[in-house]
Coordinates of C-alpha atoms in Angstrom, one line a residue:
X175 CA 1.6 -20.7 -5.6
X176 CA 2.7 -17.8 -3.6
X177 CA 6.2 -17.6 -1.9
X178 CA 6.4 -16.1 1.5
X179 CA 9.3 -14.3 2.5
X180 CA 9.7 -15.8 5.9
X181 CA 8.0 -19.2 7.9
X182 CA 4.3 -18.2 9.1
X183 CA 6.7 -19.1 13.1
X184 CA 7.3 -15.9 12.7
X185 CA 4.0 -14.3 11.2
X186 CA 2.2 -13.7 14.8
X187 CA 5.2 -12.0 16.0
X188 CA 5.5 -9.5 13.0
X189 CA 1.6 -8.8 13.4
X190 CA 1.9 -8.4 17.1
X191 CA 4.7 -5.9 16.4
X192 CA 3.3 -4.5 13.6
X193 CA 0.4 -3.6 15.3
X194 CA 1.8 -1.9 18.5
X195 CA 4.1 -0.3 16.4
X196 CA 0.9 1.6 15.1
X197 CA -0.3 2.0 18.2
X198 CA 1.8 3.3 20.2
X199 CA 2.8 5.4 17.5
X200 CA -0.8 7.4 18.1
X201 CA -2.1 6.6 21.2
X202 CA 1.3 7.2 22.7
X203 CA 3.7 9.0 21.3
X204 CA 1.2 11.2 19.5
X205 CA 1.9 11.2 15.8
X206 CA -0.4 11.7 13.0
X207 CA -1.5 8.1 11.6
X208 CA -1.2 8.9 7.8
X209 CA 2.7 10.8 8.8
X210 CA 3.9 8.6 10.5
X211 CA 3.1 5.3 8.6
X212 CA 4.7 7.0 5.6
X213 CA 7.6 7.2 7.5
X214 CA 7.5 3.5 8.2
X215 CA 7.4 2.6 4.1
X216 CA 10.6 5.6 3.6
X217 CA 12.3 4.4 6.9
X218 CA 13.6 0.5 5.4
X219 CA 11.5 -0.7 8.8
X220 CA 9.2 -2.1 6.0
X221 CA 11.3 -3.4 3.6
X222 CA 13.1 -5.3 6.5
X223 CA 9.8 -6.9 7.5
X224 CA 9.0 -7.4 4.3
X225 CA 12.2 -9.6 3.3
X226 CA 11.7 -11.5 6.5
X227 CA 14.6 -9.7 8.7
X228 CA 13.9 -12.0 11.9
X229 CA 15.4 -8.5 14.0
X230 CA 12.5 -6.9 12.8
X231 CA 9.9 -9.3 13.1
X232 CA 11.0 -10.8 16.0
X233 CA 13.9 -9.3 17.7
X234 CA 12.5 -6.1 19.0
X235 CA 9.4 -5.0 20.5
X236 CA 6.8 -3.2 18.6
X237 CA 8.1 -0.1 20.8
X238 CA 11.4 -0.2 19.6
X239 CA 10.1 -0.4 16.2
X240 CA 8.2 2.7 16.3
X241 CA 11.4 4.7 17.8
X242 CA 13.5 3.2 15.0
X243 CA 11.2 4.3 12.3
X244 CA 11.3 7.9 13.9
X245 CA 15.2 7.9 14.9
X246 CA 15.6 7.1 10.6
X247 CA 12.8 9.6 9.1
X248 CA 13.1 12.3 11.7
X249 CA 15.9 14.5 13.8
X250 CA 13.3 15.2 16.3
X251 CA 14.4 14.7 19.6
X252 CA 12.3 11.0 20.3
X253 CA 9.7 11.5 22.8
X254 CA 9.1 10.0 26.0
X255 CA 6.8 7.4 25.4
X256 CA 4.7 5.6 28.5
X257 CA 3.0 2.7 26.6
X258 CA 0.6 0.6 29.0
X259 CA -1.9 -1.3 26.5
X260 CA -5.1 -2.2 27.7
X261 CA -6.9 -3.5 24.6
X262 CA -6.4 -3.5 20.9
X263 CA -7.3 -0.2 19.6
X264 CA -8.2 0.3 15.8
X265 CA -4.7 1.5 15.1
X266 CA -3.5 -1.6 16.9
X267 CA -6.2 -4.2 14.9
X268 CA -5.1 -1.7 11.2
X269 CA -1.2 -3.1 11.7
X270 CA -1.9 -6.5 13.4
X271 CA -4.1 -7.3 9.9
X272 CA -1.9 -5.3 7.6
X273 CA 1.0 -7.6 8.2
X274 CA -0.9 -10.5 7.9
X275 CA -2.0 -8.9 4.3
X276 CA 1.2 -8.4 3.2
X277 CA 2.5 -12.0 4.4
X278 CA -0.1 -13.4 2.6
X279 CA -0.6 -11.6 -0.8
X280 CA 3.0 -11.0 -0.8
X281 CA 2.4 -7.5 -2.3
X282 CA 5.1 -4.7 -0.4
X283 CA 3.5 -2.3 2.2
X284 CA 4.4 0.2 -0.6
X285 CA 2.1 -1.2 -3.1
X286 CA -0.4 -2.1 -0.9
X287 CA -0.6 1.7 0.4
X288 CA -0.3 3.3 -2.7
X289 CA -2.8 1.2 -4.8
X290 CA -6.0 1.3 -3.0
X291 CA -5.8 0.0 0.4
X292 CA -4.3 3.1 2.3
X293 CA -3.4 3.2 5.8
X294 CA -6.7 5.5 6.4
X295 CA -8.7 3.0 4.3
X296 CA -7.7 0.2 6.7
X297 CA -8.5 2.1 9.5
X298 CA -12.0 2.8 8.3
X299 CA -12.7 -1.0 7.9
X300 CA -12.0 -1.5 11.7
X301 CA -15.7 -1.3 13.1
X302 CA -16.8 -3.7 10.7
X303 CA -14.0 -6.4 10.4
X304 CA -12.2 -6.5 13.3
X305 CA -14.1 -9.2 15.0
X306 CA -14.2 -11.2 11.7
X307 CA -12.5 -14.0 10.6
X308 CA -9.1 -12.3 9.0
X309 CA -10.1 -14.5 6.0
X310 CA -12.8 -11.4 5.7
X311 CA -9.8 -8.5 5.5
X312 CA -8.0 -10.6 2.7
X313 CA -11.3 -10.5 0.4
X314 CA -12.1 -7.2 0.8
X315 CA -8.3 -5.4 0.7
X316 CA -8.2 -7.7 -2.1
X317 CA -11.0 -6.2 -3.8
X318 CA -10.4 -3.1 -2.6
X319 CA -6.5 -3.0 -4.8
X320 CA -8.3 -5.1 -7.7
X321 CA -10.8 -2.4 -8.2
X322 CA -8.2 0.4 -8.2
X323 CA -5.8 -1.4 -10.6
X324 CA -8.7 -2.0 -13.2
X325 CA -9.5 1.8 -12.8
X326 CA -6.5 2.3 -13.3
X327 CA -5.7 0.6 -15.9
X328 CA -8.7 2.0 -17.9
X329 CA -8.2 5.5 -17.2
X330 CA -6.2 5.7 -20.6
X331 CA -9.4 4.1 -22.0
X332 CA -11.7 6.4 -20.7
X333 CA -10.0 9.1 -21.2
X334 CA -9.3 8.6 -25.0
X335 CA -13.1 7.5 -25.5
X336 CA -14.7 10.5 -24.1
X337 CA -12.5 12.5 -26.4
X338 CA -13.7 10.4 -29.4
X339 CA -10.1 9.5 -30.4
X340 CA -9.4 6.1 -32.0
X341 CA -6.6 4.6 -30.8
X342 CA -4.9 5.4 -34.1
X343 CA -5.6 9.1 -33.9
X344 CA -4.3 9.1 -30.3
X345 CA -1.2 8.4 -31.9
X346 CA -0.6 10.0 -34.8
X347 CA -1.6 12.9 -32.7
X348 CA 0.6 12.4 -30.1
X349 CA 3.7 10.5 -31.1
X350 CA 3.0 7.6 -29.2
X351 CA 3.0 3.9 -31.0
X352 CA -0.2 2.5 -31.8
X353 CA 1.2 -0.4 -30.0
X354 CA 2.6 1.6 -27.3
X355 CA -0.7 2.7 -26.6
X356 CA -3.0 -0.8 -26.8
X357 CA -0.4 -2.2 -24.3
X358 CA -0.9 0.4 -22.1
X359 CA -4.8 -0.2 -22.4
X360 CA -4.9 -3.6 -22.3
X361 CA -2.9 -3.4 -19.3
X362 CA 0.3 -4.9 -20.5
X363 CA 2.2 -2.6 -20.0
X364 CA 1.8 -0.1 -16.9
X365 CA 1.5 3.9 -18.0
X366 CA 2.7 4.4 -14.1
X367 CA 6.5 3.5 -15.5
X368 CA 6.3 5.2 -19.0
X369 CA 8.3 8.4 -19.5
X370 CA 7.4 11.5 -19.1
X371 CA 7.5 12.7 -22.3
X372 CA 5.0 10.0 -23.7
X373 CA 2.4 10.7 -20.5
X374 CA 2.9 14.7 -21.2
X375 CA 2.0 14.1 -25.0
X376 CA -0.7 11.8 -24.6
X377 CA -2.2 14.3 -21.9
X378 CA -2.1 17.2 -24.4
X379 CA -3.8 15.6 -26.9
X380 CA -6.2 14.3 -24.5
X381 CA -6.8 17.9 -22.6
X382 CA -6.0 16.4 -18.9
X383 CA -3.5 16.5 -16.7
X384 CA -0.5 13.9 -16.3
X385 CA -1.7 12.8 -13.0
X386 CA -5.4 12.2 -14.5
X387 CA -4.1 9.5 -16.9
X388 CA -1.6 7.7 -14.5
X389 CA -4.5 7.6 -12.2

């Protein structure tokens, strides 16, 4: 059973928030999407929200998040936002449902962005989820990181397969533990956190980049 990091009382509030954040944010004071939501995971906005801060889900306004998040990743002078919502605007609808996500599956906006289900990627399922039932945006962002974690995961795999290396030549050639490298394959262990050293060497056995094996 998942434990949530604060009481679902608070859970409209942080989506709400969340959401004009995001909005005002582009429709108002003009930032780039992508930017400035990685401002928002550097920030400590997120990791506040996150750990169920009830000053950041709660206690300010979805405006006053947005200048925070610029007043601690930016020395930009803040700009004079006017912010009159009519409607719920995709950007709005992409924050509302990501906090919902990450109350639920308990995953950090972090992870979430950086394994499969991007800002941009939300966005893009606006027009055909947002008049769903949000039960629909849990399935698919949960798909949507379970697919990219198997890939992943596998890329190691692949890799080492289209090279026509056994796993024991892999490492003889390279240094790296037979074991070393059936945990990373298997998924045990996560290549992401290995050192450099053993990614490098297993890349230039394998003829690929560094980046191609971590995925």
């Amino acid at each position: 059973m998942k434990t949530h990091a604060y009481n679902r009382l608070y859970l409209e509030d942080a989506m709400n928030n969340l959401g004009t954040m995001l909005d005002c944010a582009v429709n108002a004071a003009h930032c780039d999407l992508f930017v400035f939501y990685e401002m928002f995971l550097s920030s400590g906005v997120a990791s506040q929200m996150e750990a169920g801060n009830p000053r950041y889900l709660s206690g300010m306004s979805g405006m006053e998040l947005m200048q925070l998040v610029l007043k601690k990743s930016s020395d930009k002078t803040l700009p004079v936002v006017d912010y009159t919502p009519f409607d719920r605007t995709p950007e709005y609808w992409a924050g509302w449902a990501l906090a919902y996500y990450q109350w639920y599956s308990t995953y950090s906006f972090s992870f979430i962005q950086r394994n499969g289900l991007s800002i941009s990627n939300v966005l893009s399922l606006y027009l055909t989820l947002h008049e769903a039932d949000l039960s629909k945006f849990v399935q698919t962002a949960d798909t949507l990181i379970q697919t990219y974690l198997n890939t992943r995961k596998n890329m190691l795999k692949t890799i080492r397969k289209q090279s026509h290396f056994t796993q024991k030549e892999l490492a003889e050639l390279s240094g790296v533990t037979l074991r070393m490298i059936q945990a990373y394959e298997q998924g045990d262990q996560d290549i992401i956190k290995a050192e450099a050293g053993t990614v490098f060497a297993l890349a230039r056995v394998l003829g690929c980049s560094a980046e191609v094996i971590c995925g």
